[in-house]
Amino acid sequence: MKRCLLIINPSSGQRTIQNSLDKLTGQLILQQLVNHIDVFYTKKKDDAYNHVLNVDEKNYDFIIVVGGDGTINEVVSGMVSTNKKIPLCILAAGTVNDFANYLNLPNQVDKVCAMIKQFKTLCLDVGKINDRYFMNVAAGGMFSDVSFTVSKADKKRLGPLAYYINGIANLPSQLNTNIDLKVVIDNYETKEFEAKMFMVSNTNRVGGFDRIIPYADVQDGLLDLIIIKKCSVTDLMTLSKDYLLHKHAKSPFIFYTQAKKITISTKQELVIDIDGEEGSPLPVTIEVVPQALNILIP
């Protein structure tokens, strides 16, 4: 039998997950999947990150994290920055859960226990942005600040709808966003853009939408950069239609490439989103860390 560390964010968006924790721990013991569980509750930002930094991986066979993309990011950052290879089990309890949904990870206790019993792992890449890490996306510009400007109360009360309401309420200012970007790709190709927004992604799911980054793959050793160029509202509507038809990557309003290292700068003040949390101001250097993390999958 195994020993596990259970890290829980009690303020995560989905209270139903929190109410299932007794069932989870009970089933882990009852099914003899573990013989020891240490539980750690986060109280504030970076608690999960700091706790994982000090974990001795010899003490555990795997880690379970219960929380949203932000909490998962903290755990992953702590593991990757200290080169811990303990398998990670994710029980998504956030508002959008992009990373967990991309991997089709279960959020029902019985299915999570079945996944732990099977103990099948996937070794995947993560992104590094300056001195931080991300599993899913780093983004800046139009609508990229929505995820960290919505209040926790609204997230709990409205779920993903809170993001859409915030975006609509600030639609005029969001649509007027324009950024002058300088992008260096793999240290040799430099491009400049007038842009609405950019995303550097490890997966193809962003903001609850599938296939936003159509060719992203967490095992290809590359990050995917997509830039929406400066365009009119009418052009954005056309681009939205192209997305629904799965052909937006070839739109004249899109720049799309894959790279191992991307440097992005601007003369404007711009703070980016990292896995749904407020991140670093530009300039940033973003690079892939190949095969950095072992994840339990169904």
PDB file of C-alpha atoms in Angstrom, residues 24-288:
ATOM      1  CA  LEU A  24     -12.431  10.323  -0.744  1.00  0.00           C
ATOM      2  CA  THR A  25     -10.246   9.681   2.297  1.00  0.00           C
ATOM      3  CA  GLY A  26     -12.596   6.933   3.469  1.00  0.00           C
ATOM      4  CA  GLN A  27     -12.498   5.145   0.116  1.00  0.00           C
ATOM      5  CA  LEU A  28      -8.720   5.403  -0.104  1.00  0.00           C
ATOM      6  CA  ILE A  29      -8.433   3.569   3.216  1.00  0.00           C
ATOM      7  CA  LEU A  30     -11.371   1.191   2.680  1.00  0.00           C
ATOM      8  CA  GLN A  31     -10.108   0.053  -0.722  1.00  0.00           C
ATOM      9  CA  GLN A  32      -6.613  -0.318   0.758  1.00  0.00           C
ATOM     10  CA  LEU A  33      -5.188   2.090  -1.793  1.00  0.00           C
ATOM     11  CA  VAL A  34      -3.199   3.864   0.926  1.00  0.00           C
ATOM     12  CA  ASN A  35      -2.194   3.109   4.479  1.00  0.00           C
ATOM     13  CA  HIS A  36      -1.270   6.680   5.415  1.00  0.00           C
ATOM     14  CA  ILE A  37      -2.638  10.108   4.447  1.00  0.00           C
ATOM     15  CA  ASP A  38      -1.234  13.481   5.455  1.00  0.00           C
ATOM     16  CA  VAL A  39      -3.663  16.370   4.870  1.00  0.00           C
ATOM     17  CA  PHE A  40      -2.645  19.986   4.276  1.00  0.00           C
ATOM     18  CA  TYR A  41      -5.204  22.811   3.955  1.00  0.00           C
ATOM     19  CA  THR A  42      -4.182  26.037   2.237  1.00  0.00           C
ATOM     20  CA  LYS A  43      -5.126  29.311   3.905  1.00  0.00           C
ATOM     21  CA  LYS A  44      -3.641  31.889   1.561  1.00  0.00           C
ATOM     22  CA  LYS A  45      -1.871  32.344  -1.757  1.00  0.00           C
ATOM     23  CA  ASP A  46       1.387  30.379  -2.146  1.00  0.00           C
ATOM     24  CA  ASP A  47       0.653  28.056   0.808  1.00  0.00           C
ATOM     25  CA  ALA A  48       0.521  25.017  -1.475  1.00  0.00           C
ATOM     26  CA  TYR A  49       3.690  26.099  -3.287  1.00  0.00           C
ATOM     27  CA  ASN A  50       5.671  26.656  -0.091  1.00  0.00           C
ATOM     28  CA  HIS A  51       4.464  23.395   1.444  1.00  0.00           C
ATOM     29  CA  VAL A  52       5.468  21.325  -1.582  1.00  0.00           C
ATOM     30  CA  LEU A  53       8.905  22.958  -1.627  1.00  0.00           C
ATOM     31  CA  ASN A  54       9.612  21.391   1.764  1.00  0.00           C
ATOM     32  CA  VAL A  55       8.094  17.968   1.076  1.00  0.00           C
ATOM     33  CA  ASP A  56      10.520  15.045   1.196  1.00  0.00           C
ATOM     34  CA  GLU A  57       9.458  12.907  -1.746  1.00  0.00           C
ATOM     35  CA  LYS A  58      10.765   9.805   0.024  1.00  0.00           C
ATOM     36  CA  ASN A  59       7.831  10.128   2.440  1.00  0.00           C
ATOM     37  CA  TYR A  60       5.094   9.800  -0.200  1.00  0.00           C
ATOM     38  CA  ASP A  61       4.186   7.621  -3.155  1.00  0.00           C
ATOM     39  CA  PHE A  62       1.896  10.267  -4.667  1.00  0.00           C
ATOM     40  CA  ILE A  63       0.267  13.640  -4.025  1.00  0.00           C
ATOM     41  CA  ILE A  64      -3.420  14.502  -4.411  1.00  0.00           C
ATOM     42  CA  VAL A  65      -4.320  18.150  -4.990  1.00  0.00           C
ATOM     43  CA  VAL A  66      -7.912  19.372  -4.598  1.00  0.00           C
ATOM     44  CA  GLY A  67      -8.422  22.851  -6.035  1.00  0.00           C
ATOM     45  CA  GLY A  68      -8.683  24.968  -9.141  1.00  0.00           C
ATOM     46  CA  ASP A  69      -6.091  25.841 -11.768  1.00  0.00           C
ATOM     47  CA  GLY A  70      -4.391  28.327  -9.421  1.00  0.00           C
ATOM     48  CA  THR A  71      -3.886  25.786  -6.620  1.00  0.00           C
ATOM     49  CA  ILE A  72      -2.769  23.129  -9.082  1.00  0.00           C
ATOM     50  CA  ASN A  73      -0.291  25.633 -10.513  1.00  0.00           C
ATOM     51  CA  GLU A  74       1.207  26.205  -7.049  1.00  0.00           C
ATOM     52  CA  VAL A  75       1.661  22.475  -6.445  1.00  0.00           C
ATOM     53  CA  VAL A  76       3.159  21.909  -9.895  1.00  0.00           C
ATOM     54  CA  SER A  77       5.487  24.906  -9.484  1.00  0.00           C
ATOM     55  CA  GLY A  78       6.729  23.589  -6.149  1.00  0.00           C
ATOM     56  CA  MET A  79       7.318  20.129  -7.579  1.00  0.00           C
ATOM     57  CA  VAL A  80       9.050  21.189 -10.792  1.00  0.00           C
ATOM     58  CA  SER A  81      11.255  23.838  -9.167  1.00  0.00           C
ATOM     59  CA  THR A  82      12.634  21.190  -6.784  1.00  0.00           C
ATOM     60  CA  ASN A  83      12.675  18.414  -9.414  1.00  0.00           C
ATOM     61  CA  LYS A  84      10.195  16.222  -7.546  1.00  0.00           C
ATOM     62  CA  LYS A  85       8.910  13.358  -9.685  1.00  0.00           C
ATOM     63  CA  ILE A  86       6.180  12.101  -7.326  1.00  0.00           C
ATOM     64  CA  PRO A  87       3.054  11.229  -9.347  1.00  0.00           C
ATOM     65  CA  LEU A  88       0.376  13.895  -8.977  1.00  0.00           C
ATOM     66  CA  CYS A  89      -3.343  13.137  -8.781  1.00  0.00           C
ATOM     67  CA  ILE A  90      -5.602  16.106  -9.588  1.00  0.00           C
ATOM     68  CA  LEU A  91      -9.146  16.412  -8.244  1.00  0.00           C
ATOM     69  CA  ALA A  92     -10.336  19.580  -9.963  1.00  0.00           C
ATOM     70  CA  ALA A  93     -12.468  21.821  -7.745  1.00  0.00           C
ATOM     71  CA  GLY A  94     -12.119  25.212  -9.402  1.00  0.00           C
ATOM     72  CA  THR A  95     -14.359  27.339 -11.573  1.00  0.00           C
ATOM     73  CA  VAL A  96     -13.124  26.391 -15.057  1.00  0.00           C
ATOM     74  CA  ASN A  97     -10.534  23.604 -14.539  1.00  0.00           C
ATOM     75  CA  ASP A  98      -8.955  23.913 -17.983  1.00  0.00           C
ATOM     76  CA  PHE A  99      -5.963  21.681 -17.311  1.00  0.00           C
ATOM     77  CA  ALA A 100      -7.966  18.851 -15.729  1.00  0.00           C
ATOM     78  CA  ASN A 101     -10.577  18.991 -18.479  1.00  0.00           C
ATOM     79  CA  TYR A 102      -7.887  18.893 -21.160  1.00  0.00           C
ATOM     80  CA  LEU A 103      -6.619  15.610 -19.676  1.00  0.00           C
ATOM     81  CA  ASN A 104     -10.189  14.322 -19.105  1.00  0.00           C
ATOM     82  CA  LEU A 105      -9.463  13.842 -15.409  1.00  0.00           C
ATOM     83  CA  PRO A 106     -12.414  12.669 -13.293  1.00  0.00           C
ATOM     84  CA  ASN A 107     -13.902  14.763 -10.481  1.00  0.00           C
ATOM     85  CA  GLN A 108     -16.075  12.019  -8.999  1.00  0.00           C
ATOM     86  CA  VAL A 109     -14.621  10.247  -5.975  1.00  0.00           C
ATOM     87  CA  ASP A 110     -15.282   6.704  -7.235  1.00  0.00           C
ATOM     88  CA  LYS A 111     -13.584   7.433 -10.562  1.00  0.00           C
ATOM     89  CA  VAL A 112     -10.652   9.160  -8.863  1.00  0.00           C
ATOM     90  CA  CYS A 113     -10.136   6.099  -6.648  1.00  0.00           C
ATOM     91  CA  ALA A 114     -10.278   3.848  -9.717  1.00  0.00           C
ATOM     92  CA  MET A 115      -7.621   6.032 -11.345  1.00  0.00           C
ATOM     93  CA  ILE A 116      -5.400   5.772  -8.262  1.00  0.00           C
ATOM     94  CA  LYS A 117      -5.879   1.999  -8.161  1.00  0.00           C
ATOM     95  CA  GLN A 118      -4.831   1.732 -11.804  1.00  0.00           C
ATOM     96  CA  PHE A 119      -1.915   4.147 -11.172  1.00  0.00           C
ATOM     97  CA  LYS A 120      -1.308   4.973 -14.825  1.00  0.00           C
ATOM     98  CA  THR A 121       0.921   8.019 -15.260  1.00  0.00           C
ATOM     99  CA  LEU A 122       1.629  10.473 -18.054  1.00  0.00           C
ATOM    100  CA  CYS A 123       4.941  12.340 -18.171  1.00  0.00           C
ATOM    101  CA  LEU A 124       4.266  15.806 -19.546  1.00  0.00           C
ATOM    102  CA  ASP A 125       5.844  19.173 -20.263  1.00  0.00           C
ATOM    103  CA  VAL A 126       5.285  22.364 -18.295  1.00  0.00           C
ATOM    104  CA  GLY A 127       6.010  25.971 -19.172  1.00  0.00           C
ATOM    105  CA  LYS A 128       8.445  28.221 -17.320  1.00  0.00           C
ATOM    106  CA  ILE A 129       7.904  31.976 -17.295  1.00  0.00           C
ATOM    107  CA  ASN A 130      10.793  33.893 -15.747  1.00  0.00           C
ATOM    108  CA  ASP A 131      11.070  32.080 -12.380  1.00  0.00           C
ATOM    109  CA  ARG A 132       7.516  30.679 -12.322  1.00  0.00           C
ATOM    110  CA  TYR A 133       5.893  27.654 -13.934  1.00  0.00           C
ATOM    111  CA  PHE A 134       2.563  26.964 -15.604  1.00  0.00           C
ATOM    112  CA  MET A 135       0.751  23.872 -16.833  1.00  0.00           C
ATOM    113  CA  ASN A 136      -1.793  25.494 -19.095  1.00  0.00           C
ATOM    114  CA  VAL A 137      -1.414  29.065 -20.358  1.00  0.00           C
ATOM    115  CA  ALA A 138       0.227  32.459 -20.006  1.00  0.00           C
ATOM    116  CA  ALA A 139      -1.745  35.242 -21.696  1.00  0.00           C
ATOM    117  CA  GLY A 140      -1.856  39.012 -22.010  1.00  0.00           C
ATOM    118  CA  GLY A 141      -4.103  41.621 -23.559  1.00  0.00           C
ATOM    119  CA  MET A 142      -7.810  41.499 -24.363  1.00  0.00           C
ATOM    120  CA  PHE A 143      -9.871  39.541 -21.781  1.00  0.00           C
ATOM    121  CA  SER A 144      -6.743  38.026 -20.207  1.00  0.00           C
ATOM    122  CA  ASP A 145      -7.324  39.812 -16.883  1.00  0.00           C
ATOM    123  CA  VAL A 146     -10.892  38.543 -16.460  1.00  0.00           C
ATOM    124  CA  SER A 147      -9.939  35.416 -14.499  1.00  0.00           C
ATOM    125  CA  PHE A 148      -8.102  37.297 -11.758  1.00  0.00           C
ATOM    126  CA  THR A 149     -10.373  40.352 -11.539  1.00  0.00           C
ATOM    127  CA  VAL A 150     -13.548  38.352 -10.804  1.00  0.00           C
ATOM    128  CA  SER A 151     -14.158  38.082  -7.054  1.00  0.00           C
ATOM    129  CA  LYS A 152     -14.025  34.725  -5.262  1.00  0.00           C
ATOM    130  CA  ALA A 153     -17.593  35.298  -4.079  1.00  0.00           C
ATOM    131  CA  ASP A 154     -18.835  35.657  -7.667  1.00  0.00           C
ATOM    132  CA  LYS A 155     -16.895  32.551  -8.745  1.00  0.00           C
ATOM    133  CA  LYS A 156     -18.554  30.483  -6.008  1.00  0.00           C
ATOM    134  CA  ARG A 157     -21.997  31.939  -6.654  1.00  0.00           C
ATOM    135  CA  LEU A 158     -22.014  31.936 -10.453  1.00  0.00           C
ATOM    136  CA  GLY A 159     -19.294  29.505 -11.530  1.00  0.00           C
ATOM    137  CA  PRO A 160     -17.927  30.066 -15.072  1.00  0.00           C
ATOM    138  CA  LEU A 161     -20.787  32.490 -15.740  1.00  0.00           C
ATOM    139  CA  ALA A 162     -18.972  35.013 -13.519  1.00  0.00           C
ATOM    140  CA  TYR A 163     -16.209  35.307 -16.118  1.00  0.00           C
ATOM    141  CA  TYR A 164     -18.622  35.912 -18.971  1.00  0.00           C
ATOM    142  CA  ILE A 165     -20.523  38.563 -16.997  1.00  0.00           C
ATOM    143  CA  ASN A 166     -17.271  40.350 -16.169  1.00  0.00           C
ATOM    144  CA  GLY A 167     -16.148  40.216 -19.792  1.00  0.00           C
ATOM    145  CA  ILE A 168     -19.451  41.602 -21.072  1.00  0.00           C
ATOM    146  CA  ALA A 169     -19.520  44.349 -18.428  1.00  0.00           C
ATOM    147  CA  ASN A 170     -16.086  45.520 -19.578  1.00  0.00           C
ATOM    148  CA  LEU A 171     -16.606  44.776 -23.261  1.00  0.00           C
ATOM    149  CA  PRO A 172     -15.956  48.300 -24.663  1.00  0.00           C
ATOM    150  CA  SER A 173     -12.597  48.675 -22.905  1.00  0.00           C
ATOM    151  CA  GLN A 174     -11.611  45.086 -23.703  1.00  0.00           C
ATOM    152  CA  LEU A 175     -12.344  45.533 -27.414  1.00  0.00           C
ATOM    153  CA  ASN A 176     -10.269  48.733 -27.440  1.00  0.00           C
ATOM    154  CA  THR A 177      -7.195  46.872 -26.179  1.00  0.00           C
ATOM    155  CA  ASN A 178      -4.175  47.263 -28.456  1.00  0.00           C
ATOM    156  CA  ILE A 179      -0.611  46.216 -27.641  1.00  0.00           C
ATOM    157  CA  ASP A 180       2.666  46.786 -29.470  1.00  0.00           C
ATOM    158  CA  LEU A 181       4.475  43.474 -29.066  1.00  0.00           C
ATOM    159  CA  LYS A 182       8.024  42.419 -29.797  1.00  0.00           C
ATOM    160  CA  VAL A 183       8.436  38.649 -29.916  1.00  0.00           C
ATOM    161  CA  VAL A 184      11.680  36.684 -30.125  1.00  0.00           C
ATOM    162  CA  ILE A 185      11.214  33.033 -31.101  1.00  0.00           C
ATOM    163  CA  ASP A 186      13.881  30.488 -30.113  1.00  0.00           C
ATOM    164  CA  ASN A 187      16.512  33.246 -29.854  1.00  0.00           C
ATOM    165  CA  TYR A 188      16.792  33.799 -33.607  1.00  0.00           C
ATOM    166  CA  GLU A 189      13.534  35.086 -35.138  1.00  0.00           C
ATOM    167  CA  THR A 190      12.217  38.508 -34.097  1.00  0.00           C
ATOM    168  CA  LYS A 191       8.748  39.743 -35.007  1.00  0.00           C
ATOM    169  CA  GLU A 192       6.758  42.847 -34.104  1.00  0.00           C
ATOM    170  CA  PHE A 193       2.974  43.066 -33.929  1.00  0.00           C
ATOM    171  CA  GLU A 194       0.149  45.440 -33.238  1.00  0.00           C
ATOM    172  CA  ALA A 195      -2.009  43.010 -31.328  1.00  0.00           C
ATOM    173  CA  LYS A 196      -5.189  42.527 -29.346  1.00  0.00           C
ATOM    174  CA  MET A 197      -3.850  39.703 -27.220  1.00  0.00           C
ATOM    175  CA  PHE A 198      -1.441  36.784 -27.054  1.00  0.00           C
ATOM    176  CA  MET A 199      -1.455  33.325 -25.495  1.00  0.00           C
ATOM    177  CA  VAL A 200       1.434  30.948 -24.885  1.00  0.00           C
ATOM    178  CA  SER A 201      -0.118  27.582 -24.186  1.00  0.00           C
ATOM    179  CA  ASN A 202       0.830  24.058 -23.211  1.00  0.00           C
ATOM    180  CA  THR A 203      -2.661  22.649 -23.900  1.00  0.00           C
ATOM    181  CA  ASN A 204      -5.419  23.327 -26.411  1.00  0.00           C
ATOM    182  CA  ARG A 205      -7.973  24.436 -23.805  1.00  0.00           C
ATOM    183  CA  VAL A 206      -8.115  28.035 -22.538  1.00  0.00           C
ATOM    184  CA  GLY A 207     -10.838  29.860 -20.601  1.00  0.00           C
ATOM    185  CA  GLY A 208     -13.208  26.920 -20.852  1.00  0.00           C
ATOM    186  CA  PHE A 209     -12.935  26.750 -24.654  1.00  0.00           C
ATOM    187  CA  ASP A 210     -11.572  23.692 -26.468  1.00  0.00           C
ATOM    188  CA  ARG A 211      -9.177  23.826 -29.433  1.00  0.00           C
ATOM    189  CA  ILE A 212      -8.302  27.505 -28.961  1.00  0.00           C
ATOM    190  CA  ILE A 213      -4.696  26.384 -29.578  1.00  0.00           C
ATOM    191  CA  PRO A 214      -5.399  23.607 -32.095  1.00  0.00           C
ATOM    192  CA  TYR A 215      -2.025  21.847 -32.265  1.00  0.00           C
ATOM    193  CA  ALA A 216      -0.946  22.092 -28.620  1.00  0.00           C
ATOM    194  CA  ASP A 217       0.305  18.862 -27.053  1.00  0.00           C
ATOM    195  CA  VAL A 218       1.669  18.447 -23.515  1.00  0.00           C
ATOM    196  CA  GLN A 219       4.223  15.879 -24.680  1.00  0.00           C
ATOM    197  CA  ASP A 220       5.693  17.497 -27.799  1.00  0.00           C
ATOM    198  CA  GLY A 221       8.465  19.490 -26.093  1.00  0.00           C
ATOM    199  CA  LEU A 222       7.052  22.740 -27.502  1.00  0.00           C
ATOM    200  CA  LEU A 223       4.891  25.664 -26.441  1.00  0.00           C
ATOM    201  CA  ASP A 224       2.296  27.165 -28.766  1.00  0.00           C
ATOM    202  CA  LEU A 225       2.082  30.921 -29.341  1.00  0.00           C
ATOM    203  CA  ILE A 226      -1.053  32.475 -30.774  1.00  0.00           C
ATOM    204  CA  ILE A 227      -1.415  36.225 -31.328  1.00  0.00           C
ATOM    205  CA  ILE A 228      -4.618  37.981 -32.311  1.00  0.00           C
ATOM    206  CA  LYS A 229      -3.489  40.895 -34.446  1.00  0.00           C
ATOM    207  CA  LYS A 230      -4.989  44.370 -34.260  1.00  0.00           C
ATOM    208  CA  CYS A 231      -8.319  44.248 -36.052  1.00  0.00           C
ATOM    209  CA  SER A 232     -11.834  45.678 -36.050  1.00  0.00           C
ATOM    210  CA  VAL A 233     -14.842  44.402 -34.106  1.00  0.00           C
ATOM    211  CA  THR A 234     -16.202  43.040 -37.384  1.00  0.00           C
ATOM    212  CA  ASP A 235     -12.944  41.164 -37.929  1.00  0.00           C
ATOM    213  CA  LEU A 236     -13.191  39.711 -34.412  1.00  0.00           C
ATOM    214  CA  MET A 237     -16.686  38.467 -35.206  1.00  0.00           C
ATOM    215  CA  THR A 238     -15.328  36.802 -38.343  1.00  0.00           C
ATOM    216  CA  LEU A 239     -12.540  35.274 -36.271  1.00  0.00           C
ATOM    217  CA  SER A 240     -15.098  33.924 -33.780  1.00  0.00           C
ATOM    218  CA  LYS A 241     -16.952  32.269 -36.649  1.00  0.00           C
ATOM    219  CA  ASP A 242     -13.676  30.775 -37.901  1.00  0.00           C
ATOM    220  CA  TYR A 243     -13.075  29.358 -34.410  1.00  0.00           C
ATOM    221  CA  LEU A 244     -16.460  27.629 -34.449  1.00  0.00           C
ATOM    222  CA  LEU A 245     -15.506  26.115 -37.812  1.00  0.00           C
ATOM    223  CA  HIS A 246     -12.069  25.049 -36.443  1.00  0.00           C
ATOM    224  CA  LYS A 247     -10.148  27.114 -38.988  1.00  0.00           C
ATOM    225  CA  HIS A 248      -9.112  30.172 -36.943  1.00  0.00           C
ATOM    226  CA  ALA A 249      -5.418  29.175 -36.914  1.00  0.00           C
ATOM    227  CA  LYS A 250      -5.256  30.043 -40.630  1.00  0.00           C
ATOM    228  CA  SER A 251      -7.028  33.393 -40.256  1.00  0.00           C
ATOM    229  CA  PRO A 252      -5.159  36.499 -41.512  1.00  0.00           C
ATOM    230  CA  PHE A 253      -5.829  38.011 -38.068  1.00  0.00           C
ATOM    231  CA  ILE A 254      -3.854  35.248 -36.338  1.00  0.00           C
ATOM    232  CA  PHE A 255      -0.151  34.590 -35.946  1.00  0.00           C
ATOM    233  CA  TYR A 256       0.521  31.041 -34.776  1.00  0.00           C
ATOM    234  CA  THR A 257       3.785  29.223 -34.164  1.00  0.00           C
ATOM    235  CA  GLN A 258       5.409  26.627 -31.921  1.00  0.00           C
ATOM    236  CA  ALA A 259       8.703  27.090 -30.111  1.00  0.00           C
ATOM    237  CA  LYS A 260      10.852  25.967 -27.197  1.00  0.00           C
ATOM    238  CA  LYS A 261      11.552  29.517 -26.021  1.00  0.00           C
ATOM    239  CA  ILE A 262       9.623  32.755 -26.520  1.00  0.00           C
ATOM    240  CA  THR A 263      10.496  36.246 -25.275  1.00  0.00           C
ATOM    241  CA  ILE A 264       7.709  38.842 -25.292  1.00  0.00           C
ATOM    242  CA  SER A 265       8.115  42.541 -24.565  1.00  0.00           C
ATOM    243  CA  THR A 266       6.235  45.815 -24.947  1.00  0.00           C
ATOM    244  CA  LYS A 267       6.754  49.461 -24.037  1.00  0.00           C
ATOM    245  CA  GLN A 268       3.290  49.489 -22.462  1.00  0.00           C
ATOM    246  CA  GLU A 269       2.444  48.403 -18.928  1.00  0.00           C
ATOM    247  CA  LEU A 270       0.954  44.932 -19.144  1.00  0.00           C
ATOM    248  CA  VAL A 271       0.534  42.245 -16.483  1.00  0.00           C
ATOM    249  CA  ILE A 272      -0.162  38.773 -17.801  1.00  0.00           C
ATOM    250  CA  ASP A 273      -2.372  35.926 -16.644  1.00  0.00           C
ATOM    251  CA  ILE A 274      -0.658  32.692 -15.574  1.00  0.00           C
ATOM    252  CA  ASP A 275      -3.039  29.742 -15.225  1.00  0.00           C
ATOM    253  CA  GLY A 276      -5.882  32.035 -14.193  1.00  0.00           C
ATOM    254  CA  GLU A 277      -3.884  34.031 -11.643  1.00  0.00           C
ATOM    255  CA  GLU A 278      -2.284  37.459 -11.867  1.00  0.00           C
ATOM    256  CA  GLY A 279       1.258  36.957 -13.085  1.00  0.00           C
ATOM    257  CA  SER A 280       4.326  38.853 -14.189  1.00  0.00           C
ATOM    258  CA  PRO A 281       4.544  42.166 -16.059  1.00  0.00           C
ATOM    259  CA  LEU A 282       6.177  42.185 -19.473  1.00  0.00           C
ATOM    260  CA  PRO A 283       8.892  41.587 -20.564  1.00  0.00           C
ATOM    261  CA  VAL A 284       8.888  37.825 -19.978  1.00  0.00           C
ATOM    262  CA  THR A 285      10.848  34.863 -21.243  1.00  0.00           C
ATOM    263  CA  ILE A 286       8.763  31.727 -21.584  1.00  0.00           C
ATOM    264  CA  GLU A 287      10.264  28.308 -22.229  1.00  0.00           C
ATOM    265  CA  VAL A 288       9.214  24.694 -22.157  1.00  0.00           C
TER     266      VAL A 288
END
